[in-house]
């Protein structure tokens, strides 16, 4: 942001850390060769991480994805995929009613994308308060921190996998205070300890120690209870 603030705002670029004993690790992911998210320990500041951009997220406002969901659901019913919709509409013999429906859903989806982009732009600089729902946009990969509701985490079969994906309502996170010193409605300070609750799955972001491999990076997953 142009004028530094001690409080978190929409549009800020941030990194998230977990601490244990004398070590600090930052949530990071390559986002390309691997979309999985883990914790990278460093001896100093976040800037000490090799490929520091792996750990940078931009705070985005809560956006709407109802048209996106309807559009992709319709494509799945036709047993197709996102990339083939153009040929589906233009090449099929006869312009059937289902083609018109797909075309209309696609138009609504594209309008929703433009609206969401404008919403983010208009919301830049707004303060993030406890209780607000945000999205975390991974700057390097242009993907979003996402909880996968049907995929178990690798290190804990009772937890859900967290990885970087295209934006959707699975990327909605409610910001909660780690301690009772703060209450919902208060502004979030950039150095506060926070809890991230996925709004769709009602799972909390968690750091899981690897099993039987001291050299492996801890896994970032999502669990039902915030211990």
mmCIF file of C-alpha atoms in Angstrom:
data_model
loop_
_atom_site.group_PDB
_atom_site.id
_atom_site.type_symbol
_atom_site.label_atom_id
_atom_site.label_comp_id
_atom_site.label_asym_id
_atom_site.label_seq_id
_atom_site.Cartn_x
_atom_site.Cartn_y
_atom_site.Cartn_z
ATOM 1 C CA UNK A 1 0.000 0.000 0.000
ATOM 2 C CA UNK A 2 1.116 3.602 -0.579
ATOM 3 C CA UNK A 3 0.982 4.693 3.076
ATOM 4 C CA UNK A 4 2.171 2.046 5.554
ATOM 5 C CA UNK A 5 -0.397 1.098 8.182
ATOM 6 C CA UNK A 6 -0.079 -1.045 11.308
ATOM 7 C CA UNK A 7 -3.381 -2.661 10.348
ATOM 8 C CA UNK A 8 -4.110 -5.276 7.701
ATOM 9 C CA UNK A 9 -5.912 -3.993 4.619
ATOM 10 C CA UNK A 10 -7.321 -5.391 1.395
ATOM 11 C CA UNK A 11 -4.543 -5.372 -1.201
ATOM 12 C CA UNK A 12 -1.703 -5.805 1.297
ATOM 13 C CA UNK A 13 0.939 -8.386 0.441
ATOM 14 C CA UNK A 14 1.687 -10.550 3.454
ATOM 15 C CA UNK A 15 3.342 -13.748 4.625
ATOM 16 C CA UNK A 16 2.089 -16.086 7.355
ATOM 17 C CA UNK A 17 4.352 -17.741 9.891
ATOM 18 C CA UNK A 18 4.202 -20.561 12.435
ATOM 19 C CA UNK A 19 6.672 -20.596 15.316
ATOM 20 C CA UNK A 20 8.014 -23.462 17.422
ATOM 21 C CA UNK A 21 10.738 -23.198 20.038
ATOM 22 C CA UNK A 22 13.463 -21.099 18.363
ATOM 23 C CA UNK A 23 12.332 -21.707 14.793
ATOM 24 C CA UNK A 24 10.005 -19.777 12.542
ATOM 25 C CA UNK A 25 8.492 -21.119 9.345
ATOM 26 C CA UNK A 26 6.478 -19.442 6.628
ATOM 27 C CA UNK A 27 3.552 -20.838 4.652
ATOM 28 C CA UNK A 28 4.827 -21.282 1.096
ATOM 29 C CA UNK A 29 4.272 -23.073 -2.183
ATOM 30 C CA UNK A 30 5.808 -23.089 -5.622
ATOM 31 C CA UNK A 31 2.352 -23.055 -7.177
ATOM 32 C CA UNK A 32 3.525 -24.462 -10.508
ATOM 33 C CA UNK A 33 5.536 -27.672 -10.239
ATOM 34 C CA UNK A 34 3.663 -28.337 -6.996
ATOM 35 C CA UNK A 35 0.438 -26.801 -5.702
ATOM 36 C CA UNK A 36 0.786 -28.289 -2.233
ATOM 37 C CA UNK A 37 1.478 -25.923 0.644
ATOM 38 C CA UNK A 38 4.064 -26.495 3.355
ATOM 39 C CA UNK A 39 6.064 -24.693 6.012
ATOM 40 C CA UNK A 40 9.584 -23.494 5.271
ATOM 41 C CA UNK A 41 11.787 -22.831 8.278
ATOM 42 C CA UNK A 42 14.291 -19.989 8.156
ATOM 43 C CA UNK A 43 16.854 -18.694 10.665
ATOM 44 C CA UNK A 44 15.804 -15.068 10.219
ATOM 45 C CA UNK A 45 13.175 -12.999 8.452
ATOM 46 C CA UNK A 46 10.868 -14.146 5.693
ATOM 47 C CA UNK A 47 13.235 -12.611 3.158
ATOM 48 C CA UNK A 48 15.731 -15.332 4.086
ATOM 49 C CA UNK A 49 13.581 -17.972 2.356
ATOM 50 C CA UNK A 50 15.008 -19.065 -0.990
ATOM 51 C CA UNK A 51 12.433 -18.019 -3.594
ATOM 52 C CA UNK A 52 10.770 -15.642 -1.152
ATOM 53 C CA UNK A 53 7.865 -15.029 -3.549
ATOM 54 C CA UNK A 54 6.666 -18.560 -2.742
ATOM 55 C CA UNK A 55 5.545 -17.183 0.633
ATOM 56 C CA UNK A 56 3.800 -13.983 -0.493
ATOM 57 C CA UNK A 57 -0.002 -13.700 -0.543
ATOM 58 C CA UNK A 58 -2.159 -10.719 -1.418
ATOM 59 C CA UNK A 59 -5.258 -10.054 0.669
ATOM 60 C CA UNK A 60 -8.383 -10.143 -1.500
ATOM 61 C CA UNK A 61 -11.938 -9.269 -0.601
ATOM 62 C CA UNK A 62 -14.673 -11.930 -0.477
ATOM 63 C CA UNK A 63 -16.001 -12.430 -4.012
ATOM 64 C CA UNK A 64 -19.034 -14.151 -5.510
ATOM 65 C CA UNK A 65 -18.775 -17.391 -7.500
ATOM 66 C CA UNK A 66 -22.393 -18.424 -8.020
ATOM 67 C CA UNK A 67 -22.259 -17.946 -11.806
ATOM 68 C CA UNK A 68 -18.949 -19.798 -11.997
ATOM 69 C CA UNK A 69 -20.411 -22.755 -10.080
ATOM 70 C CA UNK A 70 -23.514 -22.877 -12.260
ATOM 71 C CA UNK A 71 -21.444 -22.688 -15.443
ATOM 72 C CA UNK A 72 -19.033 -25.485 -14.534
ATOM 73 C CA UNK A 73 -21.825 -27.642 -13.151
ATOM 74 C CA UNK A 74 -23.633 -27.387 -16.484
ATOM 75 C CA UNK A 75 -20.467 -28.339 -18.349
ATOM 76 C CA UNK A 76 -19.988 -31.375 -16.137
ATOM 77 C CA UNK A 77 -23.551 -32.495 -16.860
ATOM 78 C CA UNK A 78 -22.691 -32.427 -20.563
ATOM 79 C CA UNK A 79 -19.612 -34.562 -19.823
ATOM 80 C CA UNK A 80 -17.227 -31.921 -21.154
ATOM 81 C CA UNK A 81 -14.660 -29.539 -19.691
ATOM 82 C CA UNK A 82 -13.890 -25.821 -19.505
ATOM 83 C CA UNK A 83 -11.559 -25.754 -22.500
ATOM 84 C CA UNK A 84 -13.942 -27.443 -24.924
ATOM 85 C CA UNK A 85 -16.972 -25.232 -24.387
ATOM 86 C CA UNK A 86 -16.272 -23.067 -27.444
ATOM 87 C CA UNK A 87 -16.209 -26.025 -29.843
ATOM 88 C CA UNK A 88 -19.181 -27.507 -28.038
ATOM 89 C CA UNK A 89 -21.269 -24.437 -28.852
ATOM 90 C CA UNK A 90 -20.020 -23.701 -32.378
ATOM 91 C CA UNK A 91 -19.390 -27.138 -33.901
ATOM 92 C CA UNK A 92 -22.296 -29.266 -32.795
ATOM 93 C CA UNK A 93 -24.871 -29.842 -35.579
ATOM 94 C CA UNK A 94 -27.950 -27.766 -34.805
ATOM 95 C CA UNK A 95 -28.095 -25.163 -32.073
ATOM 96 C CA UNK A 96 -30.012 -26.981 -29.358
ATOM 97 C CA UNK A 97 -31.599 -25.535 -26.236
ATOM 98 C CA UNK A 98 -28.828 -26.897 -23.995
ATOM 99 C CA UNK A 99 -26.273 -24.992 -26.129
ATOM 100 C CA UNK A 100 -28.191 -21.783 -25.526
ATOM 101 C CA UNK A 101 -28.204 -22.485 -21.795
ATOM 102 C CA UNK A 102 -24.449 -23.056 -21.754
ATOM 103 C CA UNK A 103 -23.883 -19.871 -23.752
ATOM 104 C CA UNK A 104 -26.028 -17.854 -21.336
ATOM 105 C CA UNK A 105 -24.281 -19.335 -18.292
ATOM 106 C CA UNK A 106 -20.926 -18.497 -19.866
ATOM 107 C CA UNK A 107 -22.044 -14.905 -20.401
ATOM 108 C CA UNK A 108 -23.113 -14.613 -16.742
ATOM 109 C CA UNK A 109 -19.827 -16.162 -15.605
ATOM 110 C CA UNK A 110 -17.785 -13.659 -17.641
ATOM 111 C CA UNK A 111 -19.871 -10.799 -16.207
ATOM 112 C CA UNK A 112 -19.251 -12.154 -12.700
ATOM 113 C CA UNK A 113 -15.494 -12.203 -13.320
ATOM 114 C CA UNK A 114 -15.566 -8.522 -14.336
ATOM 115 C CA UNK A 115 -17.692 -7.634 -11.316
ATOM 116 C CA UNK A 116 -15.293 -9.441 -8.970
ATOM 117 C CA UNK A 117 -12.319 -7.638 -10.476
ATOM 118 C CA UNK A 118 -14.054 -4.307 -9.934
ATOM 119 C CA UNK A 119 -15.019 -5.257 -6.389
ATOM 120 C CA UNK A 120 -11.399 -6.027 -5.524
ATOM 121 C CA UNK A 121 -10.277 -2.729 -7.044
ATOM 122 C CA UNK A 122 -12.917 -0.727 -5.150
ATOM 123 C CA UNK A 123 -12.069 -2.494 -1.882
ATOM 124 C CA UNK A 124 -8.324 -1.756 -1.948
ATOM 125 C CA UNK A 125 -7.224 -0.117 1.285
ATOM 126 C CA UNK A 126 -10.203 -1.228 3.345
ATOM 127 C CA UNK A 127 -9.271 -2.465 6.803
ATOM 128 C CA UNK A 128 -9.593 -6.176 7.571
ATOM 129 C CA UNK A 129 -11.355 -6.794 10.880
ATOM 130 C CA UNK A 130 -11.759 -9.955 12.911
ATOM 131 C CA UNK A 131 -14.789 -11.782 11.607
ATOM 132 C CA UNK A 132 -14.245 -10.630 8.021
ATOM 133 C CA UNK A 133 -13.978 -13.224 5.259
ATOM 134 C CA UNK A 134 -11.055 -12.819 2.864
ATOM 135 C CA UNK A 135 -9.269 -14.686 0.093
ATOM 136 C CA UNK A 136 -5.511 -15.224 -0.031
ATOM 137 C CA UNK A 137 -4.111 -14.771 -3.516
ATOM 138 C CA UNK A 138 -0.691 -16.363 -4.085
ATOM 139 C CA UNK A 139 1.145 -13.643 -5.987
ATOM 140 C CA UNK A 140 3.656 -15.859 -7.775
ATOM 141 C CA UNK A 141 1.240 -18.446 -9.180
ATOM 142 C CA UNK A 142 -1.904 -16.266 -9.327
ATOM 143 C CA UNK A 143 -3.786 -19.054 -7.531
ATOM 144 C CA UNK A 144 -5.607 -19.027 -4.204
ATOM 145 C CA UNK A 145 -5.102 -20.783 -0.887
ATOM 146 C CA UNK A 146 -7.805 -23.466 -1.006
ATOM 147 C CA UNK A 147 -9.109 -26.250 1.231
ATOM 148 C CA UNK A 148 -9.966 -29.398 -0.742
ATOM 149 C CA UNK A 149 -13.148 -30.883 0.809
ATOM 150 C CA UNK A 150 -12.831 -34.353 -0.730
ATOM 151 C CA UNK A 151 -9.053 -34.908 -0.494
ATOM 152 C CA UNK A 152 -7.382 -36.033 2.734
ATOM 153 C CA UNK A 153 -4.095 -34.488 3.805
ATOM 154 C CA UNK A 154 -1.008 -36.652 3.339
ATOM 155 C CA UNK A 155 0.242 -36.449 6.939
ATOM 156 C CA UNK A 156 -3.145 -36.735 8.645
ATOM 157 C CA UNK A 157 -5.989 -38.751 7.112
ATOM 158 C CA UNK A 158 -8.527 -36.914 9.275
ATOM 159 C CA UNK A 159 -7.422 -33.527 7.944
ATOM 160 C CA UNK A 160 -8.153 -31.978 4.552
ATOM 161 C CA UNK A 161 -5.537 -31.102 1.962
ATOM 162 C CA UNK A 162 -4.657 -27.444 1.444
ATOM 163 C CA UNK A 163 -3.192 -26.372 -1.869
ATOM 164 C CA UNK A 164 -3.200 -23.572 -4.435
ATOM 165 C CA UNK A 165 -6.121 -23.632 -6.873
ATOM 166 C CA UNK A 166 -8.141 -21.346 -9.119
ATOM 167 C CA UNK A 167 -10.440 -19.027 -7.192
ATOM 168 C CA UNK A 168 -13.700 -20.430 -5.815
ATOM 169 C CA UNK A 169 -15.771 -20.350 -2.655
ATOM 170 C CA UNK A 170 -13.374 -22.972 -1.247
ATOM 171 C CA UNK A 171 -10.916 -20.080 -0.909
ATOM 172 C CA UNK A 172 -13.023 -18.128 1.595
ATOM 173 C CA UNK A 173 -11.314 -17.740 4.989
ATOM 174 C CA UNK A 174 -12.751 -16.092 8.074
ATOM 175 C CA UNK A 175 -10.118 -14.237 10.101
ATOM 176 C CA UNK A 176 -10.362 -14.975 13.824
ATOM 177 C CA UNK A 177 -8.172 -13.900 16.765
ATOM 178 C CA UNK A 178 -5.785 -16.484 18.191
ATOM 179 C CA UNK A 179 -6.335 -15.200 21.721
ATOM 180 C CA UNK A 180 -9.259 -13.582 23.538
ATOM 181 C CA UNK A 181 -7.382 -10.274 23.689
ATOM 182 C CA UNK A 182 -9.222 -9.379 20.491
ATOM 183 C CA UNK A 183 -12.855 -9.674 19.474
ATOM 184 C CA UNK A 184 -14.719 -9.760 16.183
ATOM 185 C CA UNK A 185 -15.068 -6.298 14.685
ATOM 186 C CA UNK A 186 -11.621 -5.091 15.798
ATOM 187 C CA UNK A 187 -9.047 -4.255 13.138
ATOM 188 C CA UNK A 188 -6.382 -6.893 12.533
ATOM 189 C CA UNK A 189 -2.871 -5.665 13.309
ATOM 190 C CA UNK A 190 -0.199 -6.849 10.876
ATOM 191 C CA UNK A 191 1.672 -8.603 13.694
ATOM 192 C CA UNK A 192 -1.355 -10.239 15.329
ATOM 193 C CA UNK A 193 -1.586 -13.997 15.734
ATOM 194 C CA UNK A 194 -4.634 -15.061 13.765
ATOM 195 C CA UNK A 195 -6.657 -18.179 13.035
ATOM 196 C CA UNK A 196 -7.952 -18.882 9.515
ATOM 197 C CA UNK A 197 -11.275 -20.749 9.296
ATOM 198 C CA UNK A 198 -12.389 -21.992 5.887
ATOM 199 C CA UNK A 199 -15.967 -20.839 5.548
ATOM 200 C CA UNK A 200 -17.132 -23.684 3.293
ATOM 201 C CA UNK A 201 -15.595 -26.662 5.061
ATOM 202 C CA UNK A 202 -15.467 -25.187 8.599
ATOM 203 C CA UNK A 203 -11.865 -26.407 8.919
ATOM 204 C CA UNK A 204 -8.967 -24.437 10.397
ATOM 205 C CA UNK A 205 -5.580 -23.974 8.741
ATOM 206 C CA UNK A 206 -3.098 -26.183 10.586
ATOM 207 C CA UNK A 207 0.598 -27.082 10.517
ATOM 208 C CA UNK A 208 1.256 -30.840 10.649
ATOM 209 C CA UNK A 209 4.622 -32.289 11.561
ATOM 210 C CA UNK A 210 5.834 -34.950 9.087
ATOM 211 C CA UNK A 211 5.859 -38.572 10.241
ATOM 212 C CA UNK A 212 9.130 -40.458 10.331
ATOM 213 C CA UNK A 213 11.158 -37.996 8.264
ATOM 214 C CA UNK A 214 13.050 -35.315 10.147
ATOM 215 C CA UNK A 215 14.159 -33.631 6.932
ATOM 216 C CA UNK A 216 10.677 -33.191 5.454
ATOM 217 C CA UNK A 217 8.840 -29.874 5.591
ATOM 218 C CA UNK A 218 5.764 -29.677 7.813
ATOM 219 C CA UNK A 219 2.505 -29.891 5.875
ATOM 220 C CA UNK A 220 -0.129 -27.168 5.870
ATOM 221 C CA UNK A 221 -3.545 -28.818 6.072
ATOM 222 C CA UNK A 222 -6.984 -28.081 7.529
ATOM 223 C CA UNK A 223 -8.504 -29.598 10.654
ATOM 224 C CA UNK A 224 -11.965 -29.418 12.245
ATOM 225 C CA UNK A 225 -10.905 -28.245 15.689
ATOM 226 C CA UNK A 226 -8.631 -25.314 16.444
ATOM 227 C CA UNK A 227 -6.334 -26.632 19.190
#
